[in-house]
The first five atom37 places (N, CA, C, CB, O) and aatype in JSON, in Angstrom:
{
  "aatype": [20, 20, 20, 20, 20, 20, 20, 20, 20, 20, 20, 20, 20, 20, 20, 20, 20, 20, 20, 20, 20, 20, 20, 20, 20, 20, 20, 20, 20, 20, 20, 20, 20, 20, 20, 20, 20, 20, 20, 20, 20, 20, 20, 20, 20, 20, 20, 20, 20, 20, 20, 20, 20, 20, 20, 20, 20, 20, 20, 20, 20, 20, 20, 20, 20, 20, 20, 20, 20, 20, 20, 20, 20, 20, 20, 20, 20, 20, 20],
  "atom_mask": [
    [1, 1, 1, 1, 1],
    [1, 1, 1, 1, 1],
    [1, 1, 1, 1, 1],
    [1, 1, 1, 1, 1],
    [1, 1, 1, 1, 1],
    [1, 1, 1, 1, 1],
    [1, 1, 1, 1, 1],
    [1, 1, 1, 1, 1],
    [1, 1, 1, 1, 1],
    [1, 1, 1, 1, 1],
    [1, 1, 1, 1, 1],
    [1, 1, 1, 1, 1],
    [1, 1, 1, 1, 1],
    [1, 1, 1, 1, 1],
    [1, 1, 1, 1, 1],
    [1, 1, 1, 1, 1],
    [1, 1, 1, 1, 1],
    [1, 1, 1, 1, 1],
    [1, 1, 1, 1, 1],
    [1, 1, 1, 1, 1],
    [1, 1, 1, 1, 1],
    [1, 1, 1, 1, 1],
    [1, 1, 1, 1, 1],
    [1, 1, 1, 1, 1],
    [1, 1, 1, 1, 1],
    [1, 1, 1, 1, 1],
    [1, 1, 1, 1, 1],
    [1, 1, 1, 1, 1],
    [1, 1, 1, 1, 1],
    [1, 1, 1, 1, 1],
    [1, 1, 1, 1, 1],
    [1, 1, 1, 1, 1],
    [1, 1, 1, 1, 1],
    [1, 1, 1, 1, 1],
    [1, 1, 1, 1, 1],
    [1, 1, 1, 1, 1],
    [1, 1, 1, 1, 1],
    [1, 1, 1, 1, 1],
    [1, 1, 1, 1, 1],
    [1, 1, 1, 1, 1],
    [1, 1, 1, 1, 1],
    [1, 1, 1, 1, 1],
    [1, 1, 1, 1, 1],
    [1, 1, 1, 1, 1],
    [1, 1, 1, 1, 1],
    [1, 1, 1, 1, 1],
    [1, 1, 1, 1, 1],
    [1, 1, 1, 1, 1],
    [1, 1, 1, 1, 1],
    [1, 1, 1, 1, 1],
    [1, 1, 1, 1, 1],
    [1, 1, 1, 1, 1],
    [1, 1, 1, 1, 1],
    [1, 1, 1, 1, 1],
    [1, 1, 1, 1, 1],
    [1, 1, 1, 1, 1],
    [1, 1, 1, 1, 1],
    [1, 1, 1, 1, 1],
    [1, 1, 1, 1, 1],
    [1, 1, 1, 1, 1],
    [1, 1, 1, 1, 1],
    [1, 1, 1, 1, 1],
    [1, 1, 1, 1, 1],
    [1, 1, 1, 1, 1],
    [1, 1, 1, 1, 1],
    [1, 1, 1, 1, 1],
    [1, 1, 1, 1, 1],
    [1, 1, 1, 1, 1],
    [1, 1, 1, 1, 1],
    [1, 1, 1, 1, 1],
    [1, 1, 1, 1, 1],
    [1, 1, 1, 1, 1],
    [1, 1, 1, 1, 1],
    [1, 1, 1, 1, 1],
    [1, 1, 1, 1, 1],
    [1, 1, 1, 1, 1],
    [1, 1, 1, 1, 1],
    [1, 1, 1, 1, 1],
    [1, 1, 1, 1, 1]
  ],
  "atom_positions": [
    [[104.61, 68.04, 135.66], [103.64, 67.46, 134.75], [102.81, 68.57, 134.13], [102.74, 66.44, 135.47], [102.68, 69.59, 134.81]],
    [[102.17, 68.53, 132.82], [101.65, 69.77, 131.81], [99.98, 69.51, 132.51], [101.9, 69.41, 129.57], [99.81, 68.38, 132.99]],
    [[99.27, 70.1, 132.56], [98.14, 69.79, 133.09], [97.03, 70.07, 131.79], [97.95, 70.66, 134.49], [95.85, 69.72, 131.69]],
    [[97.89, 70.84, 130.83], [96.89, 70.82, 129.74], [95.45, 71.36, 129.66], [96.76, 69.65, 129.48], [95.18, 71.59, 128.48]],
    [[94.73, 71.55, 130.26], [93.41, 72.36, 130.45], [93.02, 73.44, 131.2], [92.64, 71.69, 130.81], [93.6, 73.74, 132.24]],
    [[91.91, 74.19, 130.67], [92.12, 75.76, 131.83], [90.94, 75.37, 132.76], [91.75, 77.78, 130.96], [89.98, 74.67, 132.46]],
    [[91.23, 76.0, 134.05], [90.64, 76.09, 135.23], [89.09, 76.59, 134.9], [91.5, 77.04, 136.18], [88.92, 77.79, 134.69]],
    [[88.25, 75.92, 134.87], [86.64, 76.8, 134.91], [86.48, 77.73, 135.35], [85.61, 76.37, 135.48], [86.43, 77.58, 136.57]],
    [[86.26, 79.39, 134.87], [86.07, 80.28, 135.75], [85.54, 80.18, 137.3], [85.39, 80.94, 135.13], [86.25, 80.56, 138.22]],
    [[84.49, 79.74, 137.47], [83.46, 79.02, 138.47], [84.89, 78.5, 139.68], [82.3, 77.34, 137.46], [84.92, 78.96, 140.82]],
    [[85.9, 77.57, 139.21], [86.91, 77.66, 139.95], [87.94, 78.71, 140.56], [87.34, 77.07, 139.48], [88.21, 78.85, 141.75]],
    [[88.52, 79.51, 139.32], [89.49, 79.98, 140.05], [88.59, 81.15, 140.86], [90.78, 80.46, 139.12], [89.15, 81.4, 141.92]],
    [[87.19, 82.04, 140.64], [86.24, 82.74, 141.2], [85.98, 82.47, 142.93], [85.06, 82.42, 140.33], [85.57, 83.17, 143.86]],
    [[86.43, 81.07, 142.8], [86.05, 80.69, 144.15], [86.83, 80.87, 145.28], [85.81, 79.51, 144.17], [86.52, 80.68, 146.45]],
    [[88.01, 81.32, 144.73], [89.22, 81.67, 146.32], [89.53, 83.26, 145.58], [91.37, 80.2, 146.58], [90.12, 83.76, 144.62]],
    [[88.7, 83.62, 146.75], [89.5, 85.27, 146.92], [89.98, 86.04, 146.59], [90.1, 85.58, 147.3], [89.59, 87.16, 146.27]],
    [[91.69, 85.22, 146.58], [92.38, 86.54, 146.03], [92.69, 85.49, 144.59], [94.05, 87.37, 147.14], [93.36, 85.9, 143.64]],
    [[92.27, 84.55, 144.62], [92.61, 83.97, 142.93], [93.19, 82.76, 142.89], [93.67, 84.85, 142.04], [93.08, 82.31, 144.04]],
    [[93.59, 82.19, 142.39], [94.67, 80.76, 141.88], [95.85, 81.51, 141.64], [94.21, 79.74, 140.26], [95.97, 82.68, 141.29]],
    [[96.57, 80.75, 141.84], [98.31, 80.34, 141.88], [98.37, 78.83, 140.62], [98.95, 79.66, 144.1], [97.53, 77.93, 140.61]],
    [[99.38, 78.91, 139.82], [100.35, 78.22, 139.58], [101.92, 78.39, 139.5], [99.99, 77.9, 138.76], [102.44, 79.49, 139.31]],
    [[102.63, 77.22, 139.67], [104.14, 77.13, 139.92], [104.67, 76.98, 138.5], [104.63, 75.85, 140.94], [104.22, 75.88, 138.17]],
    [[105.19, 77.34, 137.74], [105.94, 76.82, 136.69], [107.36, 76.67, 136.99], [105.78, 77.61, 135.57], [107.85, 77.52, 137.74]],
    [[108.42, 75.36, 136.34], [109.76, 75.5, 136.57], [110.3, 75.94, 135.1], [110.41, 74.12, 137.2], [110.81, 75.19, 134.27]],
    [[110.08, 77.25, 134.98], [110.91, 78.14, 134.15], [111.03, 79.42, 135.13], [110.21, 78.49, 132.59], [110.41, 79.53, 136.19]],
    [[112.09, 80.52, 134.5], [111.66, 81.97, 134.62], [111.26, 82.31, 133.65], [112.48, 82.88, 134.94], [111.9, 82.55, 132.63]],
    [[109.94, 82.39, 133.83], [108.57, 83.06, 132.56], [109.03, 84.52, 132.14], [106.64, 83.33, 133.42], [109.55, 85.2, 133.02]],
    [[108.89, 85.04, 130.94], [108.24, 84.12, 130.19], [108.59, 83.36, 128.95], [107.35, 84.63, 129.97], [107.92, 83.22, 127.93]],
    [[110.27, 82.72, 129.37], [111.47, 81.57, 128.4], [110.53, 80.62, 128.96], [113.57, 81.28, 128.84], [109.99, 80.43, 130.05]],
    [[110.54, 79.97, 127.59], [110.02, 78.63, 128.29], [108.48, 78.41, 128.33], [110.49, 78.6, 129.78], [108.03, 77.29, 128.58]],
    [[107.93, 79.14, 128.16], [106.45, 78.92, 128.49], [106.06, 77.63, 127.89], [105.5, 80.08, 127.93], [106.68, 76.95, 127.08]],
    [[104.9, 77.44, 128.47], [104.32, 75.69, 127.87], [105.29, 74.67, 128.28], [104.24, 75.44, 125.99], [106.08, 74.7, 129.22]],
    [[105.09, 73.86, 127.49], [105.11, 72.17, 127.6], [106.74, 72.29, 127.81], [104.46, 71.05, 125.96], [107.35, 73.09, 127.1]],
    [[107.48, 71.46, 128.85], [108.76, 70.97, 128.7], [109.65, 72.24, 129.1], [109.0, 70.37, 127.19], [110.32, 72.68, 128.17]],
    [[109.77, 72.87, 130.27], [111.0, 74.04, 129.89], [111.82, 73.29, 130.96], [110.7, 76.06, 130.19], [112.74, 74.1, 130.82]],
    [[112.29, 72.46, 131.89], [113.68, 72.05, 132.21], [114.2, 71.29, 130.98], [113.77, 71.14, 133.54], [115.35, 71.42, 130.56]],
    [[113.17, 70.39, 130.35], [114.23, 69.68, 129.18], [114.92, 71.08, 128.26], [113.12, 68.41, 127.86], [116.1, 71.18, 127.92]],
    [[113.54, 72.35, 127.95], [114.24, 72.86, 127.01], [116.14, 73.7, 127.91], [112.87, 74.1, 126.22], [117.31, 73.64, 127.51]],
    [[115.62, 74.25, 128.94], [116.76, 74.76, 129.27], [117.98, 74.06, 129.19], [116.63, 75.14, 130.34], [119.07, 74.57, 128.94]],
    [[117.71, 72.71, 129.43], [119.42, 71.7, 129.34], [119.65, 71.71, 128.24], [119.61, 70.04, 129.73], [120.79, 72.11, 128.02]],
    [[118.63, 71.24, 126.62], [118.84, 71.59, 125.36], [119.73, 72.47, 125.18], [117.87, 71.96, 124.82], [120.9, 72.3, 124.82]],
    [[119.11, 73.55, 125.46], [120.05, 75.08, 125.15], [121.13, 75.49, 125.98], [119.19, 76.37, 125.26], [121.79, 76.52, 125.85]],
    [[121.25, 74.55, 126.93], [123.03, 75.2, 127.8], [122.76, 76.62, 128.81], [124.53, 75.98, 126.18], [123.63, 77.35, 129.28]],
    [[121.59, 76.71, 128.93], [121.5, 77.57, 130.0], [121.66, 77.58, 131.09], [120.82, 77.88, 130.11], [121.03, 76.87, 131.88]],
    [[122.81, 78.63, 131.51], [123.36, 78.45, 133.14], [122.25, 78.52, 134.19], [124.45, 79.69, 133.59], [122.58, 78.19, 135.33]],
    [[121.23, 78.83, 134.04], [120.52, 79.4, 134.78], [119.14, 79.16, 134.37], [120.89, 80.62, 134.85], [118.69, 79.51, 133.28]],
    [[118.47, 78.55, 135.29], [116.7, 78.33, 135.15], [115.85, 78.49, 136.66], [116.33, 76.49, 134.53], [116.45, 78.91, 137.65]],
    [[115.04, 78.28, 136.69], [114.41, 78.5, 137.79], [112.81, 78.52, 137.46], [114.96, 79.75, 138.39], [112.29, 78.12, 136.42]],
    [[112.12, 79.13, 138.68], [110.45, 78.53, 138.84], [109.92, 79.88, 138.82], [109.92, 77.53, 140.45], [110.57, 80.85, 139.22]],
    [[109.04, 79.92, 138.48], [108.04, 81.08, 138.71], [106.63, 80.77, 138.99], [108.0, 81.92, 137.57], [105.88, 79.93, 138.48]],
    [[106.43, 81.59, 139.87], [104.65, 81.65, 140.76], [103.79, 82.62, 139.86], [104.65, 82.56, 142.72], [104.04, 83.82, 139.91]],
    [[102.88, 82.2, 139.11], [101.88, 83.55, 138.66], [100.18, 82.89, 139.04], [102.1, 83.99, 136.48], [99.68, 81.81, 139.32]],
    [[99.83, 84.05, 138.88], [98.64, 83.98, 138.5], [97.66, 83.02, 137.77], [98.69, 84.74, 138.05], [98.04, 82.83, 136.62]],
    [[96.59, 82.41, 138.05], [96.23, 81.36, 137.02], [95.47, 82.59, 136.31], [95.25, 79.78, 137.54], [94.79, 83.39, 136.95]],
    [[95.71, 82.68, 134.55], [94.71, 83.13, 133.9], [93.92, 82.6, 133.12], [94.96, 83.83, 133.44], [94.4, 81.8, 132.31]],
    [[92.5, 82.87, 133.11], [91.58, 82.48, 132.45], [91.41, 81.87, 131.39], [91.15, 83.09, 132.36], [90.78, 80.82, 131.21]],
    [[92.11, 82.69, 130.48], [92.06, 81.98, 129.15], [93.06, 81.62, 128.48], [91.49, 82.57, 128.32], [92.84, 81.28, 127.32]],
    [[94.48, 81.58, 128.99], [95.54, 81.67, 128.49], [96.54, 80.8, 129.4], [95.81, 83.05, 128.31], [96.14, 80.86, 130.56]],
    [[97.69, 80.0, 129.29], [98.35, 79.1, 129.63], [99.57, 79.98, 130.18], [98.54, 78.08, 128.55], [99.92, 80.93, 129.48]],
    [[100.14, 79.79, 131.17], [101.31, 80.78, 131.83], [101.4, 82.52, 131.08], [103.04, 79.86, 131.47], [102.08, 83.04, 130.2]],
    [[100.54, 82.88, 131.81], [100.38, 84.15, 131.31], [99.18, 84.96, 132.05], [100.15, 84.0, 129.82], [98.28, 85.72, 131.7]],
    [[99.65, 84.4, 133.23], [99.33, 85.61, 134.39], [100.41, 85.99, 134.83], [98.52, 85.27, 135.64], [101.47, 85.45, 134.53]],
    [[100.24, 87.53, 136.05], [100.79, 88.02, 136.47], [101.91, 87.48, 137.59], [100.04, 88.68, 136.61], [101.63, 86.77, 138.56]],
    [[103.0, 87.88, 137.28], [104.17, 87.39, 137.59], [104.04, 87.99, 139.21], [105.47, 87.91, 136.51], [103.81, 89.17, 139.48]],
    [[104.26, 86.74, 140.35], [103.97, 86.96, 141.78], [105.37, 86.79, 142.01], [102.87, 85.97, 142.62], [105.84, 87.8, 142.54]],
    [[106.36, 85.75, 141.78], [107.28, 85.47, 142.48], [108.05, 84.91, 141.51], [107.0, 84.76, 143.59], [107.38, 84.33, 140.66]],
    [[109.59, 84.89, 141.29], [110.57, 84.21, 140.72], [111.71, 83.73, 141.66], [111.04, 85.01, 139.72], [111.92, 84.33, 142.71]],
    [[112.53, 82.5, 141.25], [113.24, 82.26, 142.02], [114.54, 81.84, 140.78], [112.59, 81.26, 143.13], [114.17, 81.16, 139.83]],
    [[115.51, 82.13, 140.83], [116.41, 81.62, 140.03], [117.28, 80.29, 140.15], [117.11, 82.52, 139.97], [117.36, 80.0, 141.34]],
    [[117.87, 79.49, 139.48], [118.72, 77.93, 139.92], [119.58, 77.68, 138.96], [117.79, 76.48, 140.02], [119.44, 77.43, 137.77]],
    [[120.94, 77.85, 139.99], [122.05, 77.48, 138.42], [121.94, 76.27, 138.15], [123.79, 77.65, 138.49], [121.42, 75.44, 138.89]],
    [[122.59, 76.01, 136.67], [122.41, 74.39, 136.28], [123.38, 74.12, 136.2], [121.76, 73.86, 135.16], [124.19, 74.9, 135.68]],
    [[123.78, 72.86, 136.69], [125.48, 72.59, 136.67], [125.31, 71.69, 135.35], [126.36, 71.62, 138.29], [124.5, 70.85, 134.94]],
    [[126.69, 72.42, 134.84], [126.94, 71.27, 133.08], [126.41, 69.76, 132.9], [128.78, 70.86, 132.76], [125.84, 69.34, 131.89]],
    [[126.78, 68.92, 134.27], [126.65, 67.94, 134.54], [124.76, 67.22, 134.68], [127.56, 68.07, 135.64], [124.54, 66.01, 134.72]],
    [[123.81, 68.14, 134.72], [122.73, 67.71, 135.12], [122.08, 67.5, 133.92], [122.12, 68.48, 136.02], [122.31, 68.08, 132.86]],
    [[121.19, 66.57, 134.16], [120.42, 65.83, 132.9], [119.42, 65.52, 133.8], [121.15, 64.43, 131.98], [119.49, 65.43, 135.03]],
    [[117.95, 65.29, 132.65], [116.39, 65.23, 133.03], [116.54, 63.49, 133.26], [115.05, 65.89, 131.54], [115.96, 62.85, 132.38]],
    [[116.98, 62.95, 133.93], [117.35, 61.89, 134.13], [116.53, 61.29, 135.68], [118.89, 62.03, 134.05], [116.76, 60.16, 136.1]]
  ]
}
C-alpha cells in the first residue's frame, strides 16, 4: 500500500539510528506508486524489495540498507 505522506521530522528523530522503509522494487526502478504492477507491465524477469532509509523530504530516496532480488515467473499476475 502507497502511504503517500512524509514522516514528521519530530518522528523519524525519535529512534536512534533512524526509520526504515520496505519497498517491493529494487530501487531505484520503480520508485513511487505501483512497482510490482509496473514490473509485470514490462516483462521483467526479475524484481524484488529493498530496505532504505526513511528520508525527510523525499519519497524512496534514502540510503540503500538492504536488497533482495525475486524472479518472476511468466505466469504471475497482480491478481
Amino acid at each position: 500500500a502507497s502511504f503517500g505522506h512524509f514522516l514528521p521530522p519530530t518522528v523519524i528523530e525519535a529512534f536512534p539510528r533512524g526509520a526504515i522503509n520496505m519497498h517491493p522494487s529494487l530501487l531505484p526502478r520503480y520508485r513511487g506508486a505501483n512497482p510490482i504492477q509496473h514490473a509485470l507491465l514490462n516483462g521483467d524477469a526479475v524484481t524484488g524489495v529493498s530496505v532504505i532509509e526513511v528520508h525527510p523530504t523525499r519519497f524512496d530516496a534514502g540510503a540503500l540498507l538492504l536488497r533482495e532480488e525475486v524472479g518472476v515467473d511468466p505466469d504471475d499476475t497482480y491478481a
